[in-house]
Amino acid sequence: MKKEKVKKEKILLHICCAPDATYPSELLSNNFEVIGYYYNPNMDSDEEDKKRFEETKKVSDLFKFELINSRGNIKDREEWNNAIAGLENLPEGGTRCFKCIEFRLKKTAEKAKEKNIKVFTTTLTVSPHKNAFLINSIGKNIAEKFNLEFLKSNFKKNNGLKKTLEYSKEFNLYRQKYCGCIFSKRRS
C-alpha cells in the first residue's frame, strides 16, 4: 500500500539575505512548505541587492524552497524612503530600523494575502542585532490587520545563529557586514 504524502501548510518567509535564510528555512520546512520572499527595498545599491538576491537564490536551490523575487522595484524603494524620512540620522537599531521592519513585514503580509498564504514570518530574528520581541510584536499587529497569522520566532536561539554561520562557511555564502541600508553601512 502506497503511503500518501501529507500536504503541508504554506508559510511565506520574508528573507533579508542568504545566510539568514539557511537555518530558518530548514527549521520551518519540518512543519511547513516554505515559500521564500526576498524583499528588501532598503538596499543601499542595486549591486548589493543583486548580490544578496543571487546568494539567496543559491540557498533556495540548496534547501529546496520556492523563492519569490521582489528586487529592484523603484516604487517600493521610493515608498521605503518615504517611510523612514526624517529618521535618517537616528542610531542604528532604533526607530528607523523598526519603521523599516514594519514596512517590509507589511509588504510581506500583502504578498501572503495575494498568494493566499495564511502564515508568514521573517528571517530578521536570527540577527544578534535585531530585537526578536519587537519584530514579533510588529508582525503580530500587521497579521491582525490582514487577517493572517504571523509565526513568532527567535531564530537565533537554539544555536540558530551559529548554524547560519556554519552554513555560510559550508556553502561559501556572501556575508555582508551591515544591514543593507546606506545608514547602517555608514556605521559599520
Tab-separated table of C-alpha atoms in Angstrom:
chain	number	residue	atom	x	y	z
A	1	MET	CA	0.000	0.000	0.000
A	2	LYS	CA	1.358	3.400	-1.015
A	3	LYS	CA	1.717	5.953	1.769
A	4	GLU	CA	0.018	9.262	0.998
A	5	LYS	CA	2.137	12.364	1.277
A	6	VAL	CA	0.590	14.875	3.670
A	7	LYS	CA	0.391	18.336	2.188
A	8	LYS	CA	1.947	20.925	4.479
A	9	GLU	CA	0.544	24.378	5.077
A	10	LYS	CA	2.467	27.098	3.237
A	11	ILE	CA	4.404	29.794	5.052
A	12	LEU	CA	5.757	32.950	3.437
A	13	LEU	CA	9.242	33.574	4.808
A	14	HIS	CA	10.498	37.126	4.407
A	15	ILE	CA	14.213	36.845	3.627
A	16	CYS	CA	16.726	39.611	4.139
A	17	CYS	CA	19.837	37.724	2.977
A	18	ALA	CA	21.146	34.266	2.116
A	19	PRO	CA	22.937	33.391	5.382
A	20	ASP	CA	19.882	34.332	7.438
A	21	ALA	CA	17.665	32.171	5.203
A	22	THR	CA	19.568	28.926	5.830
A	23	TYR	CA	18.607	27.751	9.308
A	24	PRO	CA	15.113	29.337	9.413
A	25	SER	CA	14.083	27.712	6.113
A	26	GLU	CA	15.460	24.361	7.256
A	27	LEU	CA	13.671	24.578	10.613
A	28	LEU	CA	10.371	25.751	9.129
A	29	SER	CA	10.395	23.034	6.463
A	30	ASN	CA	9.745	20.478	9.225
A	31	ASN	CA	6.194	21.800	9.565
A	32	PHE	CA	5.542	24.000	6.535
A	33	GLU	CA	6.010	24.280	2.816
A	34	VAL	CA	8.388	27.245	2.799
A	35	ILE	CA	7.930	29.943	0.176
A	36	GLY	CA	10.786	32.428	0.380
A	37	TYR	CA	10.136	36.102	-0.265
A	38	TYR	CA	13.213	38.179	-0.979
A	39	TYR	CA	12.016	41.713	-0.255
A	40	ASN	CA	14.499	44.452	0.621
A	41	PRO	CA	13.797	47.886	-0.841
A	42	ASN	CA	16.153	49.254	1.827
A	43	MET	CA	19.306	48.130	-0.040
A	44	ASP	CA	21.876	50.892	-0.462
A	45	SER	CA	22.687	49.935	-4.064
A	46	ASP	CA	21.422	47.808	-6.907
A	47	GLU	CA	24.746	45.943	-6.871
A	48	GLU	CA	24.323	44.945	-3.197
A	49	ASP	CA	20.688	43.991	-3.781
A	50	LYS	CA	21.621	41.807	-6.776
A	51	LYS	CA	24.456	40.100	-4.887
A	52	ARG	CA	22.194	39.318	-1.922
A	53	PHE	CA	19.420	38.016	-4.156
A	54	GLU	CA	21.758	35.753	-6.153
A	55	GLU	CA	23.104	34.264	-2.919
A	56	THR	CA	19.547	33.815	-1.630
A	57	LYS	CA	18.662	32.011	-4.864
A	58	LYS	CA	21.571	29.666	-4.187
A	59	VAL	CA	20.129	28.933	-0.721
A	60	SER	CA	16.640	28.325	-2.135
A	61	ASP	CA	18.134	25.785	-4.548
A	62	LEU	CA	20.165	24.082	-1.793
A	63	PHE	CA	17.301	23.969	0.703
A	64	LYS	CA	14.682	23.323	-1.978
A	65	PHE	CA	12.137	26.060	-1.432
A	66	GLU	CA	10.369	28.328	-3.905
A	67	LEU	CA	11.729	31.878	-3.959
A	68	ILE	CA	9.729	34.953	-4.922
A	69	ASN	CA	11.969	37.708	-6.244
A	70	SER	CA	10.854	41.216	-5.483
A	71	ARG	CA	14.112	43.069	-6.022
A	72	GLY	CA	14.613	46.247	-7.971
A	73	ASN	CA	11.151	47.744	-7.649
A	74	ILE	CA	11.711	51.529	-7.858
A	75	LYS	CA	8.229	52.303	-6.468
A	76	ASP	CA	8.940	50.213	-3.355
A	77	ARG	CA	12.294	51.947	-2.850
A	78	GLU	CA	10.562	55.319	-3.027
A	79	GLU	CA	7.893	54.166	-0.553
A	80	TRP	CA	10.602	52.837	1.777
A	81	ASN	CA	12.456	56.172	1.628
A	82	ASN	CA	9.214	57.960	2.468
A	83	ALA	CA	8.543	55.579	5.375
A	84	ILE	CA	11.878	56.361	7.032
A	85	ALA	CA	12.040	60.043	6.028
A	86	GLY	CA	13.192	62.218	8.920
A	87	LEU	CA	14.713	59.232	10.739
A	88	GLU	CA	17.935	59.013	8.738
A	89	ASN	CA	20.209	60.296	11.496
A	90	LEU	CA	18.804	58.174	14.302
A	91	PRO	CA	21.061	55.497	15.793
A	92	GLU	CA	21.173	52.013	14.324
A	93	GLY	CA	18.669	49.685	15.998
A	94	GLY	CA	16.226	52.456	16.839
A	95	THR	CA	13.031	53.911	15.408
A	96	ARG	CA	14.275	53.997	11.794
A	97	CYS	CA	15.034	50.264	11.922
A	98	PHE	CA	11.630	49.465	13.395
A	99	LYS	CA	9.907	51.533	10.683
A	100	CYS	CA	11.944	49.641	8.086
A	101	ILE	CA	10.979	46.279	9.570
A	102	GLU	CA	7.339	47.342	9.783
A	103	PHE	CA	7.414	48.436	6.133
A	104	ARG	CA	8.913	45.147	4.923
A	105	LEU	CA	6.619	42.967	7.057
A	106	LYS	CA	3.559	44.867	5.804
A	107	LYS	CA	4.631	44.196	2.216
A	108	THR	CA	5.226	40.541	3.129
A	109	ALA	CA	1.679	40.334	4.526
A	110	GLU	CA	0.355	41.883	1.305
A	111	LYS	CA	2.248	39.272	-0.725
A	112	ALA	CA	0.956	36.465	1.530
A	113	LYS	CA	-2.611	37.698	1.003
A	114	GLU	CA	-2.041	37.913	-2.759
A	115	LYS	CA	-0.686	34.328	-2.849
A	116	ASN	CA	-3.380	33.022	-0.484
A	117	ILE	CA	-0.787	32.039	2.129
A	118	LYS	CA	-2.217	32.330	5.626
A	119	VAL	CA	1.028	32.335	7.664
A	120	PHE	CA	4.130	34.484	7.355
A	121	THR	CA	7.312	35.204	9.296
A	122	THR	CA	10.765	36.707	8.791
A	123	THR	CA	14.416	35.710	8.973
A	124	LEU	CA	15.210	39.021	10.693
A	125	THR	CA	15.009	37.436	14.154
A	126	VAL	CA	18.163	35.382	13.513
A	127	SER	CA	20.308	38.515	13.723
A	128	PRO	CA	22.022	39.211	17.056
A	129	HIS	CA	21.495	42.911	16.250
A	130	LYS	CA	17.701	42.678	15.975
A	131	ASN	CA	15.138	42.638	18.771
A	132	ALA	CA	13.049	39.483	18.206
A	133	PHE	CA	10.403	40.525	20.733
A	134	LEU	CA	9.789	43.798	18.885
A	135	ILE	CA	9.848	42.136	15.450
A	136	ASN	CA	7.297	39.571	16.636
A	137	SER	CA	5.111	42.328	18.058
A	138	ILE	CA	5.223	44.255	14.769
A	139	GLY	CA	4.475	41.079	12.805
A	140	LYS	CA	1.547	40.146	15.039
A	141	ASN	CA	-0.032	43.621	14.673
A	142	ILE	CA	0.325	43.529	10.887
A	143	ALA	CA	-1.047	39.985	10.691
A	144	GLU	CA	-4.177	41.026	12.596
A	145	LYS	CA	-4.828	43.833	10.088
A	146	PHE	CA	-4.569	41.383	7.183
A	147	ASN	CA	-6.451	38.539	8.891
A	148	LEU	CA	-3.316	36.380	8.709
A	149	GLU	CA	-1.103	34.599	11.203
A	150	PHE	CA	2.416	35.748	11.999
A	151	LEU	CA	4.601	32.912	13.231
A	152	LYS	CA	6.546	34.279	16.181
A	153	SER	CA	10.194	33.292	16.160
A	154	ASN	CA	13.594	33.952	17.582
A	155	PHE	CA	15.723	32.059	15.094
A	156	LYS	CA	18.970	32.986	16.849
A	157	LYS	CA	18.019	30.708	19.775
A	158	ASN	CA	18.911	27.006	19.969
A	159	ASN	CA	22.183	27.722	18.164
A	160	GLY	CA	20.294	29.183	15.188
A	161	LEU	CA	22.791	31.982	14.689
A	162	LYS	CA	25.666	29.518	14.989
A	163	LYS	CA	24.042	27.275	12.385
A	164	THR	CA	23.684	30.164	9.934
A	165	LEU	CA	27.402	30.874	10.359
A	166	GLU	CA	28.247	27.203	9.771
A	167	TYR	CA	26.051	27.030	6.650
A	168	SER	CA	27.593	30.263	5.366
A	169	LYS	CA	31.032	28.725	5.627
A	170	GLU	CA	29.955	25.338	4.235
A	171	PHE	CA	28.246	26.843	1.170
A	172	ASN	CA	30.637	29.805	0.810
A	173	LEU	CA	27.819	32.347	1.155
A	174	TYR	CA	28.382	36.077	0.959
A	175	ARG	CA	28.056	37.556	4.477
A	176	GLN	CA	27.636	41.297	4.496
A	177	LYS	CA	28.844	43.421	7.388
A	178	TYR	CA	25.828	45.720	7.524
A	179	CYS	CA	22.038	45.509	7.451
A	180	GLY	CA	21.719	46.780	3.895
A	181	CYS	CA	20.626	50.391	4.041
A	182	ILE	CA	23.018	53.274	3.489
A	183	PHE	CA	22.599	54.343	7.122
A	184	SER	CA	23.746	51.026	8.535
A	185	LYS	CA	26.616	50.926	6.038
A	186	ARG	CA	27.890	54.291	7.258
A	187	ARG	CA	28.014	52.939	10.813
A	188	SER	CA	29.716	49.630	10.007
